[in-house]
Coordinates of C-alpha atoms in Angstrom, one line a residue:
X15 CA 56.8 170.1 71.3
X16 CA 53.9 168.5 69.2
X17 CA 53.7 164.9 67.6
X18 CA 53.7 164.2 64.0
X19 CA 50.0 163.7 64.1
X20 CA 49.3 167.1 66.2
X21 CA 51.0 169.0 63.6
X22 CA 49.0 167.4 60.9
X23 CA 46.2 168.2 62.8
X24 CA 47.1 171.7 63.1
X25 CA 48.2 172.6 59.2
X26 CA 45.2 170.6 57.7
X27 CA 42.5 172.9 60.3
X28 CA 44.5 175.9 59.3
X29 CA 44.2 175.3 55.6
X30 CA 40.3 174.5 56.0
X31 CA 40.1 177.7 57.8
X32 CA 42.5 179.8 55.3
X33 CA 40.1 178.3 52.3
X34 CA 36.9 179.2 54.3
X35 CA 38.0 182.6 54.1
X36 CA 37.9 182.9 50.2
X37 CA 34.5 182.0 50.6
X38 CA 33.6 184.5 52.6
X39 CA 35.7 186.9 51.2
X40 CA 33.9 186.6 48.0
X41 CA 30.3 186.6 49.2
X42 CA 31.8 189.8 50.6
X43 CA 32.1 190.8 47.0
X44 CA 36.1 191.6 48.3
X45 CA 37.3 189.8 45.3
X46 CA 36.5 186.7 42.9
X47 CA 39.8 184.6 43.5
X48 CA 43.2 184.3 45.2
X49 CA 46.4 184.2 42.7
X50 CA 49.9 183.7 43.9
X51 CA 53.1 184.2 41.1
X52 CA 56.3 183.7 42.0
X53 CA 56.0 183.2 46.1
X54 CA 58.6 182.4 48.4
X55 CA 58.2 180.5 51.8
X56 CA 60.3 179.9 54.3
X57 CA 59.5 177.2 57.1
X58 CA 62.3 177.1 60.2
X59 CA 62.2 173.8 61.6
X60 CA 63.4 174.2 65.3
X61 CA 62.8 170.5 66.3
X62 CA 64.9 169.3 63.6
X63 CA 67.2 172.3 62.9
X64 CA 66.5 173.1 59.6
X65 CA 65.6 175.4 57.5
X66 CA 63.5 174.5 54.4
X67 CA 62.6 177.3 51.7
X68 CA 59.8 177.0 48.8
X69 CA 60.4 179.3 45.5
X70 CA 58.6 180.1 42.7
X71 CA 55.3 179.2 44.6
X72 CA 51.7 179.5 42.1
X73 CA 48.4 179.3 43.7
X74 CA 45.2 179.9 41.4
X75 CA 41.8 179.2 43.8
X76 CA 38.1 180.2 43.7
X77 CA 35.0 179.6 44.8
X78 CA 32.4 178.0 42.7
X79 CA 29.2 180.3 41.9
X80 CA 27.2 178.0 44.8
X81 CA 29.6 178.7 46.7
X82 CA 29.8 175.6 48.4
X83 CA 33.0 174.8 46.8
X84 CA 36.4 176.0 46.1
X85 CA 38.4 174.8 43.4
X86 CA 41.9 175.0 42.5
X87 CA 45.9 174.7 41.3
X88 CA 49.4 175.2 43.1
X89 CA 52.9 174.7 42.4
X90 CA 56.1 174.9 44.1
X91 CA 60.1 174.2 43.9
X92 CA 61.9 172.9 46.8
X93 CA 65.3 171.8 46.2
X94 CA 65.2 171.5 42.6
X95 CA 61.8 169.4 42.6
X96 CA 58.5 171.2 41.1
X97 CA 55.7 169.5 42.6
X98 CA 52.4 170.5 41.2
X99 CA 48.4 169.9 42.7
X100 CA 45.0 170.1 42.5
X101 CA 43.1 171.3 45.8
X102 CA 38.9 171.0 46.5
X103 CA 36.9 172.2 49.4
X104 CA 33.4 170.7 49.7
X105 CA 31.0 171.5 52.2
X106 CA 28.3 168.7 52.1
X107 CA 24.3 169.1 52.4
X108 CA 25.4 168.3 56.3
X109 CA 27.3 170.8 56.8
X110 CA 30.7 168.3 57.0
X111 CA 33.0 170.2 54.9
X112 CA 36.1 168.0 53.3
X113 CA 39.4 168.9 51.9
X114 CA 40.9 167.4 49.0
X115 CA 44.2 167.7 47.1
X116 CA 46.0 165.5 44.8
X117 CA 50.3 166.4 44.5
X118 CA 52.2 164.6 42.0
X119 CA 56.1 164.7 42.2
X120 CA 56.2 165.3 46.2
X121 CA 59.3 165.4 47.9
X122 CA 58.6 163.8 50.8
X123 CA 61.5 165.3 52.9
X124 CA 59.8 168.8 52.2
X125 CA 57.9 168.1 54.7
X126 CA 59.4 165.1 56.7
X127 CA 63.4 166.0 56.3
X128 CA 64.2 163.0 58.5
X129 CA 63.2 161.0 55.3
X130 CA 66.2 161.8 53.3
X131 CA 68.8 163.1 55.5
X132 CA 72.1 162.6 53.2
X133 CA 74.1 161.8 56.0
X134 CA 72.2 158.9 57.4
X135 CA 73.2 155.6 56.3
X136 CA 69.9 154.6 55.0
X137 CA 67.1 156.7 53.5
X138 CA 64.3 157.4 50.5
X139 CA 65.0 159.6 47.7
X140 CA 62.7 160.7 45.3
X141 CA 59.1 162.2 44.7
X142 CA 56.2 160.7 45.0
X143 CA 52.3 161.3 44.6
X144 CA 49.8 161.9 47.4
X145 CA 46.2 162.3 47.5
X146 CA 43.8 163.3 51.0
X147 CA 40.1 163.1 51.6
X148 CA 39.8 164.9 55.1
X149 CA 36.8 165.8 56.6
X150 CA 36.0 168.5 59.3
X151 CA 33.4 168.8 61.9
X152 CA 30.5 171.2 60.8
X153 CA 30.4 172.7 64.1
X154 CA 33.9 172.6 65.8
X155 CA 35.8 172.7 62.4
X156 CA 38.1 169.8 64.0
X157 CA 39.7 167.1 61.8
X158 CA 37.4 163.9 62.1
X159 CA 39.2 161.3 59.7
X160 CA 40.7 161.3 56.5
X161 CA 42.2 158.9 53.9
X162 CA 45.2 159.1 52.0
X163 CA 46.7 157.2 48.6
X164 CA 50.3 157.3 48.0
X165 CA 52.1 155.9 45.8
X166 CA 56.3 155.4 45.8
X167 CA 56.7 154.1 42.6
X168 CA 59.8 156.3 41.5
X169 CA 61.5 157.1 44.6
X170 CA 64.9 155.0 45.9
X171 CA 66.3 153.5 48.7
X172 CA 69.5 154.6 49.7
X173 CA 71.5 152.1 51.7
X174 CA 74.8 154.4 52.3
X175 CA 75.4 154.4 48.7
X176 CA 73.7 152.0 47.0
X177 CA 70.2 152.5 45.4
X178 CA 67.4 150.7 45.3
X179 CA 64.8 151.9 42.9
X180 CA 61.0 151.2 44.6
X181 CA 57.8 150.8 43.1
X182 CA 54.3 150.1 44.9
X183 CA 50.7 150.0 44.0
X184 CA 48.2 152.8 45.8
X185 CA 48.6 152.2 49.2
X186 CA 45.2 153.4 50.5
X187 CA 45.7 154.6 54.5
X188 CA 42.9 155.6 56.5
X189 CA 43.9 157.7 59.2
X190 CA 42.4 158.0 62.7
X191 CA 43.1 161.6 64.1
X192 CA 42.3 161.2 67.7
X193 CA 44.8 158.3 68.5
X194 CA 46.6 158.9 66.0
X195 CA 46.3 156.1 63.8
X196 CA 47.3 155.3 60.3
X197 CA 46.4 152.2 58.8
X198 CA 47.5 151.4 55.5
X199 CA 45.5 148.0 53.2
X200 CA 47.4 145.0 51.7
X201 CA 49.6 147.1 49.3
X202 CA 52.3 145.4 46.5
X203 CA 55.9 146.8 46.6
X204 CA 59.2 146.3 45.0
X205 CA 62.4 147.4 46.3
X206 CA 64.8 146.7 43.7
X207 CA 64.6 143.0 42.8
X208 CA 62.9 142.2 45.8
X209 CA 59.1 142.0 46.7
X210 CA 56.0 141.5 48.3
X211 CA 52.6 142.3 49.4
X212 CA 52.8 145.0 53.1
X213 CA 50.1 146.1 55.0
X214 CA 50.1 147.7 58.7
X215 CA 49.5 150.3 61.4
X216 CA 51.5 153.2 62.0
X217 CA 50.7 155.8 65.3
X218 CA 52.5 158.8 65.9
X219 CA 53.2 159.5 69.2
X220 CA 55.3 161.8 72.1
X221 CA 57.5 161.3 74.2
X222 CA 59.2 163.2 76.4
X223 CA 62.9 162.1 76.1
X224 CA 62.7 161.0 72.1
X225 CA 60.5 163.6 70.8
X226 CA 58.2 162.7 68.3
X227 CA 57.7 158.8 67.8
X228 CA 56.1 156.2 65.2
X229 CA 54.9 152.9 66.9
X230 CA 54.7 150.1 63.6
X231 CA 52.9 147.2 63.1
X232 CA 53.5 145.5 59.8
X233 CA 52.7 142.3 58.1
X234 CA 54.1 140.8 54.5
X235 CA 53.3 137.6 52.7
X236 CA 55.3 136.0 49.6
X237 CA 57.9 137.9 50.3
X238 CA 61.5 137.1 47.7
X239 CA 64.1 138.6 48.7
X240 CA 66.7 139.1 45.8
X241 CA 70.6 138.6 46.2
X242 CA 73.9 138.1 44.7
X243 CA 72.9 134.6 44.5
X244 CA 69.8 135.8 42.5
X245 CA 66.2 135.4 43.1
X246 CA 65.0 132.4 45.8
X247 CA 64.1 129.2 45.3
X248 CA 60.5 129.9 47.0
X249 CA 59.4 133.4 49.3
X250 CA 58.9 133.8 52.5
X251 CA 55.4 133.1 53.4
X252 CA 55.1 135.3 56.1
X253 CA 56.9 138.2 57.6
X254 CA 56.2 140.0 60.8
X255 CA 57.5 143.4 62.8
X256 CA 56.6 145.5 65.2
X257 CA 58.1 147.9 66.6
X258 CA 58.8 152.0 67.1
X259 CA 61.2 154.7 65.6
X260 CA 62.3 157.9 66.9
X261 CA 63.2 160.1 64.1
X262 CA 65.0 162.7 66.0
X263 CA 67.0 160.8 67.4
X264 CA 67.8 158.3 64.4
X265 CA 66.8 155.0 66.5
X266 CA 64.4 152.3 65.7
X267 CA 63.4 149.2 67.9
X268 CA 62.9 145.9 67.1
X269 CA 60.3 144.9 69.6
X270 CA 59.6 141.5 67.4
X271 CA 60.5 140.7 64.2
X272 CA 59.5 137.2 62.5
X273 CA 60.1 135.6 59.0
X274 CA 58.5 131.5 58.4
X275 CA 57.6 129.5 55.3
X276 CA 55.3 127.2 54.3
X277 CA 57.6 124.5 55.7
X278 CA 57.3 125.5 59.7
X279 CA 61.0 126.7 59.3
X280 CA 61.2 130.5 60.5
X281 CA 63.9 132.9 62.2
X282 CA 62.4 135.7 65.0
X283 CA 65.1 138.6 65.9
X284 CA 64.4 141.5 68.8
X285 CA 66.6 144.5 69.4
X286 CA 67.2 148.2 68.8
X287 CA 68.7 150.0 65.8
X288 CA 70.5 153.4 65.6
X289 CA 71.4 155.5 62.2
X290 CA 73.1 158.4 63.0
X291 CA 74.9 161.0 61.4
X292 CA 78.0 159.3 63.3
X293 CA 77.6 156.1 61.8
X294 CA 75.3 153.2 62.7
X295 CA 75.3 150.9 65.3
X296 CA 72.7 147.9 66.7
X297 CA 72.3 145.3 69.5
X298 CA 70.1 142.5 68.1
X299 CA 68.8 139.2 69.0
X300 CA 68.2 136.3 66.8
X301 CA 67.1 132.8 66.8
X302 CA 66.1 130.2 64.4
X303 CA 65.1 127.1 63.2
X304 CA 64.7 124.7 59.9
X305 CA 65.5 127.8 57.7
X306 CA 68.5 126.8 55.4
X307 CA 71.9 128.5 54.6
X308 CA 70.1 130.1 51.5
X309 CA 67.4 131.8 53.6
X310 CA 70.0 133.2 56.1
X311 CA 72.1 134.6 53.2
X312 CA 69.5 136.5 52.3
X313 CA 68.3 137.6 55.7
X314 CA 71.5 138.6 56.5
X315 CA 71.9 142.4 55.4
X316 CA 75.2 142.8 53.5
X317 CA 76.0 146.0 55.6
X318 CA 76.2 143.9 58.5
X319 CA 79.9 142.6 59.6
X320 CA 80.3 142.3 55.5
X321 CA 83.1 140.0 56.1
X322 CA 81.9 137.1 57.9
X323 CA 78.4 137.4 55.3
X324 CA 80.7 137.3 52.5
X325 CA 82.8 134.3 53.9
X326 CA 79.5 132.5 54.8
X327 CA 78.0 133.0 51.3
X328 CA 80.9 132.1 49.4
X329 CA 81.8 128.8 51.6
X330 CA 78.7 127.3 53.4
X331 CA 76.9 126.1 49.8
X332 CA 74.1 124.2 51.5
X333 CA 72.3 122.7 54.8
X334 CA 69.2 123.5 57.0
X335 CA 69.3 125.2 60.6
X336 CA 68.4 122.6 63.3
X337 CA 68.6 125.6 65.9
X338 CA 70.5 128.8 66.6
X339 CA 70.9 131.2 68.4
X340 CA 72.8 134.9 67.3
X341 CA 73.2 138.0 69.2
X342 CA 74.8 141.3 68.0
X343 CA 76.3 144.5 69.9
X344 CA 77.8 146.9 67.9
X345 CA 78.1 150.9 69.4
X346 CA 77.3 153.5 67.3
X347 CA 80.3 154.1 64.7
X348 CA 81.6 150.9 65.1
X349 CA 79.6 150.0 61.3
X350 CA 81.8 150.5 59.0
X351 CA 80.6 151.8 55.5
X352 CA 81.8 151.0 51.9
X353 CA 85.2 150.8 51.8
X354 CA 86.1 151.0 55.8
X355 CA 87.7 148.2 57.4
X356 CA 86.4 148.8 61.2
X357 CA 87.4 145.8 63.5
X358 CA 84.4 144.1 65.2
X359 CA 84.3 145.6 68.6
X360 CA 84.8 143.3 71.4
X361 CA 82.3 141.2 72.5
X362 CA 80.6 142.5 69.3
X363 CA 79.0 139.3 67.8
X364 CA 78.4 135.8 69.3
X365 CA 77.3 133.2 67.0
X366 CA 75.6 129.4 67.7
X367 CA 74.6 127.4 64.8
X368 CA 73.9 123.9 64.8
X369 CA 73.4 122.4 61.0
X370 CA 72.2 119.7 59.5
X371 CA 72.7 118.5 55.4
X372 CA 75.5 120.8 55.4
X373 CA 77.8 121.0 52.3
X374 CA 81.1 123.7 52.9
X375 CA 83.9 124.4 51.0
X376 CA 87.0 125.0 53.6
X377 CA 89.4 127.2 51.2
X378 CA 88.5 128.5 47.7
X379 CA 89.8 125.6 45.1
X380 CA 88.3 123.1 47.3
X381 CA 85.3 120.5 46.3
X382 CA 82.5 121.1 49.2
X383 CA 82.8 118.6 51.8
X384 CA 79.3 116.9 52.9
X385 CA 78.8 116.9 56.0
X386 CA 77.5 113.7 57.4
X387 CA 75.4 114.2 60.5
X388 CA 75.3 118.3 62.4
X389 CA 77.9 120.6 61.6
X390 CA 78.3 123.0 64.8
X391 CA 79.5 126.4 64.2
X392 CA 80.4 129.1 66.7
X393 CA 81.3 132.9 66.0
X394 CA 83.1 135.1 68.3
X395 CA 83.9 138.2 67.2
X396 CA 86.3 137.3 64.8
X397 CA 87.2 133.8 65.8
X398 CA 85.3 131.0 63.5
X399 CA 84.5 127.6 64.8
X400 CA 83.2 124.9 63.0
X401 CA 83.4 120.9 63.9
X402 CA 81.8 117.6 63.0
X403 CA 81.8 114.4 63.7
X404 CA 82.4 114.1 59.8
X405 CA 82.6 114.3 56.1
X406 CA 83.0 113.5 52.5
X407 CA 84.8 115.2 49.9
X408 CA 83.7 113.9 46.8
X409 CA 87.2 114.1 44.1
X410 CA 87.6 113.2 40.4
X411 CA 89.4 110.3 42.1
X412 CA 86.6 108.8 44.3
X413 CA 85.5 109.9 47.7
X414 CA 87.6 111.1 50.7
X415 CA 86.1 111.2 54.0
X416 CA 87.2 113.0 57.2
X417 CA 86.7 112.0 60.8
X418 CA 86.9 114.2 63.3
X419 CA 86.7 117.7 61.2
X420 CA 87.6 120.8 62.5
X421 CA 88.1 124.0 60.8
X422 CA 89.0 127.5 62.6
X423 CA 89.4 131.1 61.5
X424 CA 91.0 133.9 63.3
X425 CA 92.7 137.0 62.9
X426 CA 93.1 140.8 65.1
X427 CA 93.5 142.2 62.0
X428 CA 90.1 142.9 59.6
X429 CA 91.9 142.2 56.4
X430 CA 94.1 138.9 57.7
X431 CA 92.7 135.6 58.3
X432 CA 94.9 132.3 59.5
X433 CA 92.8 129.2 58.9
X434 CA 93.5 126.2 60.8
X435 CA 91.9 122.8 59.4
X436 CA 92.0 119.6 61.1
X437 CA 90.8 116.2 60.6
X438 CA 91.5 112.4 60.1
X439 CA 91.9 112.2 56.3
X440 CA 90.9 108.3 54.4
X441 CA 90.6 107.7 50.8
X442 CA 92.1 105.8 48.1
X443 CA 95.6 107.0 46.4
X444 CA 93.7 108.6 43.6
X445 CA 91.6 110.3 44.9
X446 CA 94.0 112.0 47.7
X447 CA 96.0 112.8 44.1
X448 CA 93.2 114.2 43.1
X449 CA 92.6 116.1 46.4
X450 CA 96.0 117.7 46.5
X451 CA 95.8 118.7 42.4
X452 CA 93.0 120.9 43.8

């Protein structure tokens, strides 16, 4: 078993090598160039189980009259998608020889089929464009270094089945060969109607239980994320993770993951995700402070316990996180997709929030009720807790405030809910009319 980065290593030497060979070939007189019409390949993946096939493969390539160059154009269907390139060989006046290509409408999963595996819950979909500038030792013939610009604009992110069109600038990515090492500038990207500017470190690595691995290092600034509530009031300033994946195995850790603003306010989360053709699951950490209910809304992935998002967006209209603290277990399969109504296992999801400017609106119909001082809430599985010390509901009548307020939630069922509200209740007669017309 090889890494990602070994294999790399390995085609891009043999296709310096194969090239070569024209050269001498033709300084052999043998022939002038090498043209392919209509090839097939087939490429059996054992690490991943598949099998991937190529048709209607062109390849048009000679050397210049120098011959210190060869020149030339390919083709090739996979799955319905014709990629098309350009490829160079130059051997400079040191004897460094460098290999060049240029593809335009690359399927990535051609060559990486973990990318776009259609029974995963999340992946990309779509070609893309990729260019390389490797160089070879003159002596050895070994890969020294190379750099890469790729560009996603046009490809989608599938989130089980919703998509999410993409489109980046030229990220330019130098790589390191010897350790591995891919490291990729400040680059812009949109993912739908979100966006931001990425840059980081990716190393592909071995090991011996997970197979082949990717340790990540990224960084993001002004980063908006987009919702149903529609675009923020102001980005995140910064955005942090680190981290590693194991592609074979579908899981992904969250060694430290950290999103702040200009304001000081920021939430950090650790833990270990899972996608796999079984369903999802995760176990997740997370803890914040001074971020408000808006941020968390949109922090929040929709995918994740859906119902208790939805309630949260819909009810909690405004306030600012004084502290928190949020943990998450859910087994692999216990995420249910579109449509599934999957109880939240026990012990699943534990939930301390302590609030401050709050504003919530107990039932639908209801005018929000202020809340004056913290608002605590506390999640457990699918019991809902929140109390204050108290409140204002503000009524076409005047105001009504409430002493003492309690509201909680609770159901064994996923699509039943008994809410229990509590509370000592003073206003004037018209605006407790008011109060009940609602």
């Amino acid at each position: 078993m090889r890494s990602d980065n070994d294999w790399l290593i390995y085609n891009l030497e043999a296709a310096g090598e194969s090239i070569a060979t024209i050269v001498e070939q033709a300084n052999l007189g043998r022939f002038s160039r090498l043209v392919v019409r209509s090839g097939t390949l087939d490429m059996n993946d054992a690490l991943y189980g598949l099998f991937r096939t190529f048709n209607d493969i062109t390849l048009d390539i000679a050397p210049t009259a120098d011959g210190k160059t060869v020149e030339g154009h390919f083709s090739a269907d996979f799955g319905g998608t014709v990629m098309n390139g350009i490829v160079e060989r130059v051997v400079q006046d040191d004897g460094q020889a460098r290999l060049k290509a240029s593809v335009t409408n690359l399927d990535l999963a051609s060559f990486l089929p973990f990318i776009d595996d259609p029974e995963a819950m999340v992946s990309l979909v779509g070609p893309t464009a990729l260019s390389n500038d490797v160089g070879f030792d003159a002596d050895t013939g070994r890969v020294v270094g190379g750099l890469f610009h790729v560009d996603l604009t046009g490809t989608d992110l599938r989130i089980d089945d919703d998509y999410f069109q993409i489109a980046t600038g030229i990220a330019e990515v130098s790589w390191n060969p010897e350790i591995g090492q891919f490291t990729m500038a400040e680059t812009p990207v949109r993912i739908g109607e979100s966006s931001g500017s990425v840059s980081g470190v990716f190393v592909l690595g071995l090991d011996e239980l997970y197979g082949p691995t990717v340790g990540m290092s990224l960084s993001a600034r002004d980063v908006s994320i987009h919702s149903e509530l529609g675009p923020p009031e102001a980005p995140f300033t910064e955005m942090s993770f680190s981290g590693w994946s194991a592609p074979l195995y579908g899981a992904m850790g969250i060694d430290q993951f950290e999103a702040s603003k200009a304001d000081g306010s920021r939430l950090a989360s650790t833990g270990r995700v899972d996608m796999l053709r079984r369903g999802m699951g995760f176990e997740m950490t997370i803890a914040g402070e001074g971020i408000t209910a808006d941020d968390l809304k949109r922090l929040w992935p929709y995918f994740i316990s859906p119902d208790t998002r939805e309630w949260f967006v819909k009810h909690v209209v405004d306030g600012r996180i004084k502290a928190s603290s949020m943990s998450y277990s859910f087994p692999v399969g216990t995420v249910g997709k579109r449509g599934e109504d999957k109880p939240i296992p026990k012990n699943g999801m534990s939930i301390d929030i302590t609030g401050v400017g709050v504003k919530i609106i107990p039932v639908e119909g209801m005018a929000p009720i202020a809340i004056d001082g913290e608002m605590h809430l506390k999640v457990r599985d699918n019991d809902v807790t929140i109390a204050a010390d108290g409140g204002t509901v503000e009524t076409a009548g005047g105001p009504i405030t409430v002493a003492n307020a309690a509201m909680i939630m609770g159901s064994d069922l996923p699509d039943e809910r008994i809410i229990e509200i509590s509370g000592d209740i003073s206003g004037g007669i018209e605006a407790l009319l008011a109060l009940a017309r609602e």
